[in-house]
Amino acid sequence: MAKPSEVDVLIIGAGPSGLAAATWFSRLGIKTRIIDQRGTRTLAGRGDGLHARTVEILDSFGLGNALRETGCQLDDFVVWGPDGHGNKRRLDRQPVWGSETSLIKPYMAHQGHLEAIFLDGLKRAADPIEVERAVKPINMKIDGRGTSGFGIDLDAHPVTVTVKHLSEEEAGFWPSNAHTVLPNGLTRDEPSTKICPSICDGAYQTTFQTTGKEGKTETIHAKFVLGCDGAHSWVRRQLGIRMDGSASDSVWGVIDVHSSTGSYRVKQARTHCHIPRENGMNRFYVPLHGDIGEKDSFAELADPSRQLCKKIMAIAQGAFHPYTLEYEYCDWYTLYKVGRRSASAYGDPTRRVFIFGDACHTHTPKGGQGMNISMQDSYNMGWKIAGVLKGQLRPEVLATYEEERRPIGEKLVELDEYLSKGLGAAAEDRGTLMQVYDLLRKFTDGRAVVYRPGLAVAQEFGHGPAWGIQLGTRLHNHYIRGQSTSWLAQVMDLLPSNGRWRLIVYGGDISDDVQRGRVNQLGRAIAAPKGLVHRYRSLTPGKPWLEVLLIHTADVASVSRETLHEAYHPQQEKYGGTSWHQVWAEEFLPRQKGSVSPGPAHRSLGIDPNIGAMAMIRPDTFVGWAGGYEDLPDLEKYCAGLFVA
């Protein structure tokens, strides 16, 4: 079927960042096309670490279980070093995630697995989106008449992109250098998908695909264009956006192998240089020092004798001395020499074209940040574009993408520079080691991401009942139990990525008549005919734009659901009946091994159970506003600045 020449959104680049954006749009009914110059998805290697925050995002899209079926769960950072007698000893072990705020664990899986999971989700969506492979953008024009300041004409398609449909020779494949070591020491080339399991009922785009229009050009008219096309971004160059920073002074070798060793400790050596992977794979990151020239090293990637592979393994073998380290199968290897640079802007002045991920920030592979931050860039923006296109949000909200994400990209580059200096000293100094651990944990569980006050994040207005809820952060996760079902869940389970906003009412001890009366009074105010629940347009057909969730401290058995206002158990418009999945009691579980318990919700957030508090949660699960029950007028003012009345 012919693709439309006019679309709401054109995504250029089908890596994790582009696929995350497409996933938003497939769920919110946004007419989208996504193109990629390569003829297949990533077949091997590249990014491999998925942070706890990234797994939360996958869960919110309903895709997390597919990752858990194929990925390798990561629990600890472990540093090993010499013991002074020619052997290795464990210097320290720390939990890799920070369960103070996240109850999700990070996973290891190569980027191609993640892309396959997204592709499967796009295929199964109510509004399916298919990646168009072997399609290259060659020209882009922006007509400023479709935009005057922020007075966006939502009927206009001011961005015109000319694309060329490529042949197999023009598009090329992802390089992998996969091979098996034979008993005689020689090597045999292998397909890089040799050991990959079938993911999501299919490998998904592992064989070359074309559109059937090879050699032809096409013109696409779009309301918005998203540049998710990597460190050498074509979109960024068209916009004339600078990359500020400098080149790294180090070259890193990376290799994915099935390895064998004389030491059982290899399975526990979870440092920055060795990472256990899915299907028994092991990834090694090794620094290539001055004995390997940059120009010669990159030329060696195409060397059939695989001298570069041998050099990388030789350095890795030195780290495990006196134990042996050998491999039978290599899935992928490459070199990284990446500058630490940040984009001077994240989009064009008309707010019609934006860039994401590596197109905005580049760094070395230390800390495993790139793929995660890239996905979180587009996750921040997808719901905003959908809200503007559907007339729910004011166009001014589009400016908050750069306001919120550019400081995070700059912080990422600073983190990379700090790790370069700190990791070497960490093995010798426990104080430095703990600083490195703490910083990495904050990025892993999302605590390092704090958005400044702006249109989508309210100004702090004092230390009221919600003083422990930090605005501009991802909502802290806690255990909860269903009031009617007794299901044990996590707060994040209540926040699927479907475009809805949530008002979480921390009800405190609602077994107390006075406190329950205050909670019900709030419910009457927000659910009144002209109340907040009914005030704005929804992106989800058949459901209000705002879902009210009540989390209380009382024992489930001590509360009768009939004593709660209908705001907390509304009638379901589509099927009828009453929703009882919006009332929950906080739950406290004992500390898990190697982690810090987040504690009960009210206590850890500093909320008095005799007073309560409430927080407005954006569709990306960040806290936009927080306050007491009496601060409802301030919440309404916050919403009035964001939404189209």
XYZ file of C-alpha atoms in Angstrom:
645
model
C 0.000 0.000 0.000
C 1.338 3.449 -0.910
C 2.616 5.495 2.020
C 0.994 8.892 2.617
C 2.895 11.897 1.310
C 1.491 14.022 4.164
C 2.070 12.900 7.752
C 1.893 14.318 11.223
C 5.405 13.163 12.088
C 8.353 11.916 10.049
C 11.018 10.127 12.096
C 14.462 9.855 10.513
C 16.407 7.014 12.125
C 15.095 3.692 13.478
C 17.436 3.124 16.396
C 16.147 2.980 19.994
C 15.441 6.720 20.124
C 13.405 6.764 16.921
C 11.561 3.557 17.806
C 10.656 4.890 21.271
C 9.148 7.995 19.653
C 7.251 5.861 17.128
C 5.900 3.742 19.992
C 4.372 6.836 21.607
C 2.726 7.848 18.331
C 1.406 4.353 17.582
C -0.449 4.427 20.902
C -1.823 7.946 20.530
C -3.115 7.788 16.957
C -0.532 10.077 15.352
C -0.009 9.560 11.599
C 3.693 8.675 11.449
C 6.334 7.430 9.037
C 9.765 6.265 10.163
C 12.654 5.767 7.735
C 16.151 4.379 8.110
C 19.049 4.218 5.682
C 20.125 0.727 6.754
C 18.481 -2.313 5.238
C 18.159 -4.187 8.559
C 17.873 -3.506 12.230
C 21.037 -3.704 14.329
C 22.246 -7.296 14.069
C 24.925 -7.384 16.761
C 26.766 -5.304 19.306
C 26.436 -1.561 19.861
C 24.554 -0.510 23.024
C 23.927 -3.242 25.575
C 23.012 -1.856 29.009
C 19.406 -0.970 29.877
C 19.070 1.106 33.019
C 16.340 0.584 35.584
C 14.683 3.777 34.362
C 14.759 2.507 30.767
C 13.198 -0.804 31.832
C 10.466 1.203 33.564
C 9.753 2.929 30.249
C 9.598 -0.415 28.435
C 7.209 -1.703 31.112
C 5.017 1.370 30.651
C 4.727 0.482 26.954
C 3.933 -3.146 27.812
C 7.268 -4.354 26.382
C 9.309 -5.113 29.508
C 8.576 -8.837 29.726
C 10.081 -9.448 26.278
C 13.328 -7.932 27.556
C 13.297 -10.079 30.690
C 12.867 -13.217 28.593
C 16.034 -12.543 26.570
C 18.190 -10.199 28.669
C 20.641 -10.780 31.497
C 19.695 -9.177 34.809
C 22.428 -7.023 36.339
C 22.636 -6.777 40.125
C 26.069 -5.597 41.228
C 29.113 -3.579 40.414
C 32.177 -5.586 41.436
C 35.761 -4.338 41.304
C 38.605 -6.847 41.182
C 42.311 -6.171 41.526
C 45.658 -7.818 42.337
C 46.070 -9.284 45.800
C 49.858 -8.875 45.892
C 50.481 -12.603 45.405
C 49.842 -12.925 41.677
C 46.129 -13.593 42.022
C 42.950 -11.537 41.817
C 40.741 -10.553 44.731
C 37.419 -8.798 44.996
C 37.970 -5.238 46.185
C 34.350 -4.160 46.519
C 30.768 -4.985 45.606
C 27.851 -2.538 45.405
C 24.264 -2.827 44.122
C 24.036 -1.510 40.588
C 20.614 0.098 40.926
C 19.291 2.440 43.588
C 16.168 0.912 45.063
C 15.657 4.069 47.104
C 13.612 5.229 44.110
C 13.306 2.281 41.689
C 12.218 -1.290 42.341
C 13.229 -2.319 38.812
C 16.572 -3.908 37.979
C 18.722 -3.121 34.933
C 19.243 -5.673 32.169
C 21.910 -6.415 29.610
C 20.930 -7.149 26.004
C 22.394 -5.926 22.758
C 20.736 -3.105 20.900
C 19.302 -5.347 18.190
C 17.236 -7.225 20.787
C 15.800 -3.946 22.033
C 14.996 -2.825 18.486
C 13.239 -6.145 17.801
C 11.118 -5.664 20.910
C 10.089 -2.184 19.774
C 9.400 -3.403 16.229
C 7.137 -6.113 17.574
C 5.269 -3.572 19.688
C 4.799 -1.278 16.677
C 3.483 -4.181 14.625
C 0.915 -5.120 17.276
C -0.242 -1.573 18.077
C -3.774 -0.371 17.354
C -2.230 2.004 14.802
C 0.708 -0.082 13.486
C 3.831 1.666 12.225
C 6.340 -0.076 9.967
C 9.941 1.031 9.544
C 10.764 1.850 5.922
C 14.256 0.482 5.350
C 16.868 1.564 2.794
C 15.429 5.079 2.607
C 17.787 8.061 2.797
C 16.869 11.733 3.282
C 18.563 13.995 0.736
C 16.904 17.389 1.171
C 14.823 19.256 3.767
C 13.018 22.595 3.616
C 11.086 24.353 6.381
C 8.331 26.784 5.415
C 8.135 29.371 8.167
C 4.616 30.330 7.116
C 3.297 27.298 8.999
C 4.657 28.729 12.218
C 4.624 32.245 13.617
C 6.350 32.233 16.970
C 4.325 29.594 18.771
C 1.166 30.263 16.756
C 1.369 26.871 15.045
C -1.055 26.088 12.242
C -1.884 22.468 13.007
C -3.320 21.929 9.534
C -0.077 22.945 7.795
C 2.738 20.570 6.771
C 5.601 23.085 6.694
C 8.514 20.614 6.579
C 9.264 19.064 3.200
C 11.750 16.181 3.094
C 12.937 14.573 -0.122
C 14.063 10.963 0.305
C 15.761 8.443 -1.958
C 14.917 4.747 -1.970
C 18.197 2.824 -1.958
C 19.387 -0.434 -3.438
C 21.054 -3.098 -1.331
C 24.501 -1.927 -2.440
C 23.755 1.702 -1.541
C 22.237 0.986 1.873
C 24.770 -1.524 3.204
C 24.611 -3.727 6.292
C 25.581 -3.325 9.908
C 29.188 -4.580 10.286
C 29.792 -7.267 12.894
C 32.866 -9.367 11.988
C 31.180 -12.401 13.607
C 33.293 -15.576 13.450
C 34.024 -18.936 15.060
C 37.500 -20.080 16.096
C 38.154 -23.554 14.649
C 40.204 -26.282 16.412
C 43.165 -25.563 14.105
C 43.204 -21.901 15.150
C 41.735 -20.571 11.928
C 38.463 -18.628 11.881
C 35.229 -19.073 9.962
C 32.858 -16.196 9.170
C 29.421 -16.474 10.740
C 26.136 -14.593 10.434
C 25.895 -12.194 13.338
C 22.473 -13.642 14.188
C 23.900 -17.137 14.717
C 23.144 -17.361 18.435
C 20.364 -14.808 18.708
C 17.144 -16.398 19.950
C 13.874 -15.740 18.221
C 12.562 -12.561 19.803
C 8.887 -11.717 20.062
C 7.868 -14.599 17.766
C 10.330 -13.482 15.094
C 13.813 -12.089 14.527
C 12.351 -8.948 12.895
C 14.160 -7.270 10.046
C 17.393 -9.286 10.165
C 17.387 -9.778 6.383
C 17.764 -6.912 3.973
C 14.562 -5.014 3.202
C 13.809 -2.444 0.531
C 10.688 -0.504 -0.338
C 10.592 -1.810 -3.910
C 11.240 1.701 -5.224
C 15.023 1.481 -5.575
C 16.521 4.532 -7.261
C 13.354 6.632 -6.989
C 12.906 9.808 -4.974
C 9.852 10.817 -2.970
C 8.663 13.997 -1.294
C 7.179 13.788 2.198
C 5.331 16.721 3.809
C 5.312 16.634 7.603
C 4.030 18.713 10.472
C 7.039 17.654 12.567
C 10.347 15.938 11.794
C 12.364 14.079 14.440
C 16.064 13.531 13.786
C 17.012 10.298 15.548
C 19.860 9.579 13.134
C 22.895 9.268 15.365
C 26.160 11.045 16.060
C 26.670 12.014 12.405
C 23.094 13.288 12.170
C 21.986 14.444 8.714
C 19.092 16.347 10.287
C 21.410 18.235 12.633
C 23.617 19.272 9.722
C 20.606 20.523 7.762
C 19.682 22.729 10.708
C 23.248 24.049 11.057
C 23.437 23.053 14.727
C 26.960 22.982 16.212
C 28.423 20.237 18.361
C 30.408 21.946 21.127
C 33.152 20.102 22.969
C 36.350 18.260 22.235
C 37.613 14.882 21.109
C 38.350 12.186 23.651
C 42.006 11.307 24.080
C 41.283 7.590 24.402
C 40.370 4.768 22.032
C 38.344 1.835 23.352
C 38.041 -1.645 21.947
C 34.784 -3.518 22.472
C 34.156 -7.198 21.842
C 31.251 -9.624 22.400
C 32.343 -13.240 22.768
C 31.463 -16.607 24.209
C 34.469 -16.924 26.484
C 35.984 -19.590 28.668
C 38.412 -19.040 31.534
C 40.331 -20.969 34.135
C 38.775 -18.883 36.891
C 35.203 -19.083 38.137
C 35.559 -15.440 39.067
C 34.928 -14.291 35.508
C 31.205 -14.652 36.204
C 31.477 -12.152 39.060
C 33.892 -9.669 37.522
C 31.211 -7.119 36.833
C 33.402 -4.092 36.378
C 33.437 -1.518 33.628
C 35.604 -3.847 31.503
C 33.531 -7.048 31.688
C 29.749 -7.309 31.429
C 27.757 -10.573 31.389
C 25.284 -10.638 28.529
C 22.328 -12.602 27.202
C 22.782 -16.214 26.027
C 26.074 -16.670 27.868
C 27.739 -13.849 25.937
C 30.394 -11.658 27.552
C 31.272 -8.097 26.609
C 34.727 -6.656 27.243
C 35.594 -2.965 27.068
C 39.349 -2.408 26.943
C 41.358 0.805 26.583
C 43.625 0.825 23.547
C 46.594 2.943 24.561
C 49.263 4.652 22.513
C 50.639 1.380 21.153
C 47.663 1.290 18.758
C 47.284 4.221 16.409
C 43.764 5.501 15.766
C 44.005 5.537 11.980
C 45.561 2.084 11.781
C 43.073 0.683 14.287
C 39.989 1.703 12.327
C 41.541 0.343 9.141
C 42.002 -2.981 10.935
C 38.245 -3.408 11.351
C 38.147 -4.610 7.752
C 41.264 -6.772 8.088
C 40.344 -10.412 7.283
C 43.151 -11.651 9.568
C 41.303 -10.047 12.526
C 44.441 -8.550 14.063
C 42.391 -5.914 15.884
C 40.223 -8.616 17.463
C 43.380 -10.350 18.651
C 44.720 -7.115 20.150
C 41.506 -6.474 22.048
C 41.476 -10.016 23.425
C 45.143 -9.798 24.370
C 44.444 -6.765 26.550
C 41.411 -8.471 28.103
C 43.510 -11.584 28.773
C 46.024 -9.412 30.613
C 43.281 -8.229 32.960
C 42.534 -11.838 33.951
C 46.134 -12.954 34.394
C 47.139 -15.448 35.742
C 43.910 -17.054 34.528
C 43.393 -17.849 30.871
C 40.732 -16.181 28.769
C 39.782 -17.644 25.408
C 36.788 -17.569 23.114
C 35.157 -19.903 20.629
C 32.688 -17.517 19.036
C 32.897 -13.746 18.505
C 29.641 -11.975 17.691
C 30.979 -8.456 17.201
C 33.914 -6.162 17.823
C 34.697 -2.562 17.076
C 36.517 0.574 18.205
C 35.177 3.656 19.932
C 36.821 7.035 19.722
C 34.029 9.462 20.419
C 34.282 13.144 21.237
C 32.535 14.565 24.277
C 30.234 17.027 22.616
C 26.817 18.614 23.145
C 24.544 20.160 20.542
C 24.165 23.946 20.615
C 20.409 23.511 20.101
C 17.933 20.630 20.101
C 15.758 21.881 17.254
C 15.056 24.654 14.769
C 13.550 28.029 15.819
C 10.126 27.159 14.376
C 9.822 24.153 16.728
C 8.979 21.911 13.791
C 12.212 19.881 13.598
C 13.966 18.340 16.625
C 17.001 16.122 17.208
C 17.431 13.344 19.766
C 19.980 10.976 21.265
C 23.469 10.830 19.800
C 22.502 13.638 17.440
C 22.483 15.842 20.573
C 25.238 14.428 22.784
C 28.223 12.134 22.187
C 30.605 10.517 24.644
C 32.713 7.415 25.241
C 31.018 4.095 26.166
C 31.965 4.404 29.858
C 29.003 4.017 32.174
C 26.637 2.629 29.519
C 24.602 5.818 29.228
C 24.140 6.536 25.511
C 21.315 4.207 24.442
C 19.384 4.948 27.636
C 19.583 8.725 27.513
C 18.744 8.650 23.793
C 15.495 6.770 24.428
C 14.659 9.041 27.333
C 15.077 12.080 25.047
C 12.327 10.933 22.701
C 10.221 9.592 25.587
C 10.206 13.138 26.973
C 8.938 14.567 23.667
C 6.493 12.045 22.214
C 3.515 12.871 24.431
C 4.114 16.607 24.031
C 3.947 16.482 20.226
C 0.849 14.256 20.395
C -0.814 16.641 22.850
C -0.163 19.637 20.599
C -1.320 17.828 17.442
C -4.585 16.761 19.082
C -5.314 20.211 20.510
C -4.849 19.198 24.141
C -1.621 21.074 24.940
C -0.523 24.583 24.088
C 2.202 24.718 21.380
C 4.488 26.464 23.876
C 5.023 23.102 25.546
C 7.275 22.079 22.636
C 9.973 24.432 23.909
C 10.205 22.425 27.126
C 11.902 19.544 25.303
C 15.156 21.446 24.931
C 14.727 23.219 28.263
C 14.457 19.881 30.052
C 16.695 17.550 28.052
C 19.620 19.762 27.027
C 20.885 20.133 30.632
C 20.699 16.329 30.945
C 22.785 15.873 27.777
C 25.376 18.294 29.118
C 25.396 16.490 32.467
C 25.943 13.219 30.584
C 29.073 14.611 28.917
C 30.324 15.816 32.312
C 29.679 12.351 33.758
C 31.729 10.765 30.998
C 34.670 13.051 31.712
C 34.407 12.340 35.438
C 34.348 8.589 34.851
C 37.438 8.838 32.672
C 39.322 10.365 35.569
C 37.639 8.519 38.413
C 37.572 4.895 37.289
C 41.331 4.586 37.199
C 41.650 5.837 40.773
C 38.600 3.993 42.048
C 40.334 0.637 42.439
C 42.904 2.194 44.748
C 40.747 4.569 46.761
C 37.453 3.497 48.309
C 36.233 7.070 48.689
C 36.603 7.685 44.951
C 35.064 4.299 44.260
C 31.938 5.127 46.279
C 31.593 8.482 44.515
C 31.697 6.722 41.144
C 29.157 4.127 42.290
C 26.773 6.721 43.672
C 26.876 8.816 40.514
C 26.297 5.803 38.252
C 23.408 4.588 40.409
C 21.696 7.958 40.170
C 21.851 7.807 36.385
C 20.783 4.164 36.367
C 17.600 4.639 38.404
C 16.789 8.107 37.093
C 17.585 10.235 40.140
C 20.197 12.213 38.188
C 17.460 13.607 35.935
C 15.901 16.703 37.482
C 14.003 19.095 35.228
C 14.123 22.769 36.107
C 10.941 24.768 36.729
C 9.182 25.855 33.553
C 5.898 25.492 31.754
C 5.653 21.727 32.425
C 7.286 21.769 35.889
C 5.794 24.060 38.508
C 7.765 26.442 40.668
C 8.388 25.335 44.233
C 6.082 27.363 46.476
C 7.137 26.304 49.935
C 7.576 23.303 52.167
C 3.972 22.270 52.605
C 2.507 18.792 53.067
C 4.272 17.576 49.899
C 7.735 18.849 50.822
C 9.314 15.422 50.218
C 8.073 15.163 46.615
C 10.707 16.738 44.382
C 9.276 18.511 41.367
C 10.793 17.746 37.976
C 11.852 14.209 38.916
C 10.576 10.812 37.914
C 8.028 9.737 40.519
C 9.603 7.552 43.187
C 8.440 3.955 43.039
C 6.873 2.164 46.011
C 5.029 -1.030 46.768
C 1.246 -0.803 47.042
C -1.663 -3.225 47.514
C -5.058 -3.014 45.795
C -7.917 -1.889 48.016
C -10.403 -4.211 46.306
C -8.135 -6.849 44.804
C -5.317 -7.126 47.373
C -2.927 -7.311 44.435
C 0.657 -6.436 45.297
C 1.953 -3.918 42.766
C 4.295 -0.992 42.302
C 3.236 2.595 41.737
C 4.850 2.468 38.279
C 2.433 -0.323 37.349
C -0.348 2.267 37.523
C 1.308 4.606 35.010
C 1.175 3.020 31.539
C 2.298 5.252 28.662
C -1.095 6.008 27.160
C -1.033 9.807 27.184
C -3.068 10.224 30.382
C -2.125 12.493 33.269
C -2.499 11.225 36.847
C -3.325 13.024 40.038
C -2.008 10.902 42.902
C -3.788 11.706 46.133
C -1.766 10.554 49.120
C -4.711 10.031 51.437
C -2.961 9.179 54.676
C -4.947 7.311 57.307
C -8.415 7.205 55.743
C -9.641 4.867 58.483
C -9.885 8.090 60.493
C -13.247 9.782 59.840
C -11.778 13.289 59.765
C -9.006 12.437 57.313
C -11.364 10.440 55.104
C -13.697 13.433 55.080
C -10.880 15.678 53.815
C -10.024 13.161 51.081
C -13.676 12.977 49.997
C -14.004 16.762 49.991
C -11.041 16.933 47.603
C -12.660 14.245 45.441
C -15.894 16.251 45.184
C -13.981 19.352 44.084
C -11.910 17.709 41.333
C -14.771 15.528 39.984
C -17.441 18.250 39.949
C -19.084 18.944 36.544
C -16.708 21.860 35.994
C -13.906 20.313 38.037
C -10.399 19.466 36.896
C -11.237 15.933 35.709
C -13.659 17.228 33.068
C -11.854 20.389 32.020
C -9.498 19.345 29.199
C -9.408 17.198 26.078
C -8.266 13.587 26.390
C -5.812 11.753 24.135
C -7.410 8.435 25.120
C -10.866 7.822 23.564
C -13.557 7.021 26.100
C -11.491 8.081 29.115
C -10.938 11.447 30.819
C -7.575 13.149 30.375
C -6.922 12.853 34.127
C -6.951 9.677 36.207
C -7.217 10.121 39.969
C -5.313 7.566 42.047
C -5.670 7.301 45.824
C -2.837 5.800 47.913
C -3.511 5.588 51.643
C -1.846 4.241 54.794
C -4.810 2.463 56.365
C -5.218 -1.285 56.594
C -7.198 -2.504 53.596
C -9.655 -4.366 55.815
C -10.392 -1.240 57.859
C -11.739 0.775 54.918
C -15.073 0.286 53.171
C -14.906 1.327 49.547
C -18.462 2.664 49.687
C -17.266 5.400 52.048
C -14.979 6.909 49.375
C -16.084 9.554 46.892
C -16.825 8.489 43.310
C -13.757 10.421 42.100
C -11.697 7.484 43.361
C -13.927 4.786 41.808
C -15.577 6.388 38.755
C -18.045 4.758 36.391
C -16.337 3.286 33.318
C -17.624 4.928 30.152
C -16.788 2.126 27.726
C -18.066 -0.994 29.493
C -20.024 0.408 32.377
C -19.517 -0.645 35.956
C -17.238 0.875 38.552
C -13.449 1.116 38.452
C -11.912 -0.135 41.671
C -8.333 -0.114 40.451
C -7.686 3.467 41.509
C -7.553 2.961 45.289
C -4.435 1.455 46.833
C -2.871 1.012 50.247
C 0.842 1.504 50.690
C 2.828 -1.647 51.370
C 6.221 -2.106 52.952
C 8.368 -5.108 52.045
C 11.584 -6.054 53.854
C 14.893 -4.918 52.460
C 16.063 -6.946 49.490
C 19.533 -8.431 49.488
C 22.093 -5.905 48.308
C 19.626 -3.034 48.132
C 18.174 -0.200 50.153
C 14.450 -0.435 50.829
C 12.457 2.558 49.586
C 10.186 2.352 52.628
C 6.443 3.106 52.694
C 5.337 5.862 50.331
C 4.097 8.413 52.861
C 7.064 8.087 55.188
C 9.727 8.165 52.464
C 8.084 11.209 50.839
C 7.691 13.053 54.136
C 3.877 13.073 54.002
C 1.978 13.269 57.315
C -0.725 10.531 57.267
C -3.008 12.886 59.210
C -2.735 15.573 56.529
C -1.989 13.947 53.179
C -0.770 15.536 49.929
C -1.199 15.248 46.158
C 1.040 15.209 43.087
C 0.325 15.767 39.388
C 2.157 13.175 37.277
C 2.852 13.884 33.615
C 2.420 11.196 30.930
C 6.185 10.518 31.146
C 5.820 9.787 34.914
C 7.622 12.978 35.981
C 6.200 15.110 38.783
C 4.875 18.335 37.309
C 3.279 19.746 40.447
C 2.823 18.811 44.121
C 1.047 20.352 47.082
C -1.590 19.969 49.771
C -5.322 19.509 49.341
C -5.870 23.205 49.977
C -3.515 24.030 47.077
C -6.008 22.880 44.428
C -6.296 26.448 42.996
C -2.544 26.445 42.420
C -2.791 23.098 40.622
C -5.560 24.500 38.423
C -3.330 27.473 37.590
C -0.501 25.110 36.607
C -2.841 23.200 34.289
C -4.257 26.389 32.742
C -0.770 27.327 31.558
C -0.308 23.973 29.814
C -3.657 22.929 28.390
C -5.949 24.332 25.725
C -9.213 25.259 27.421
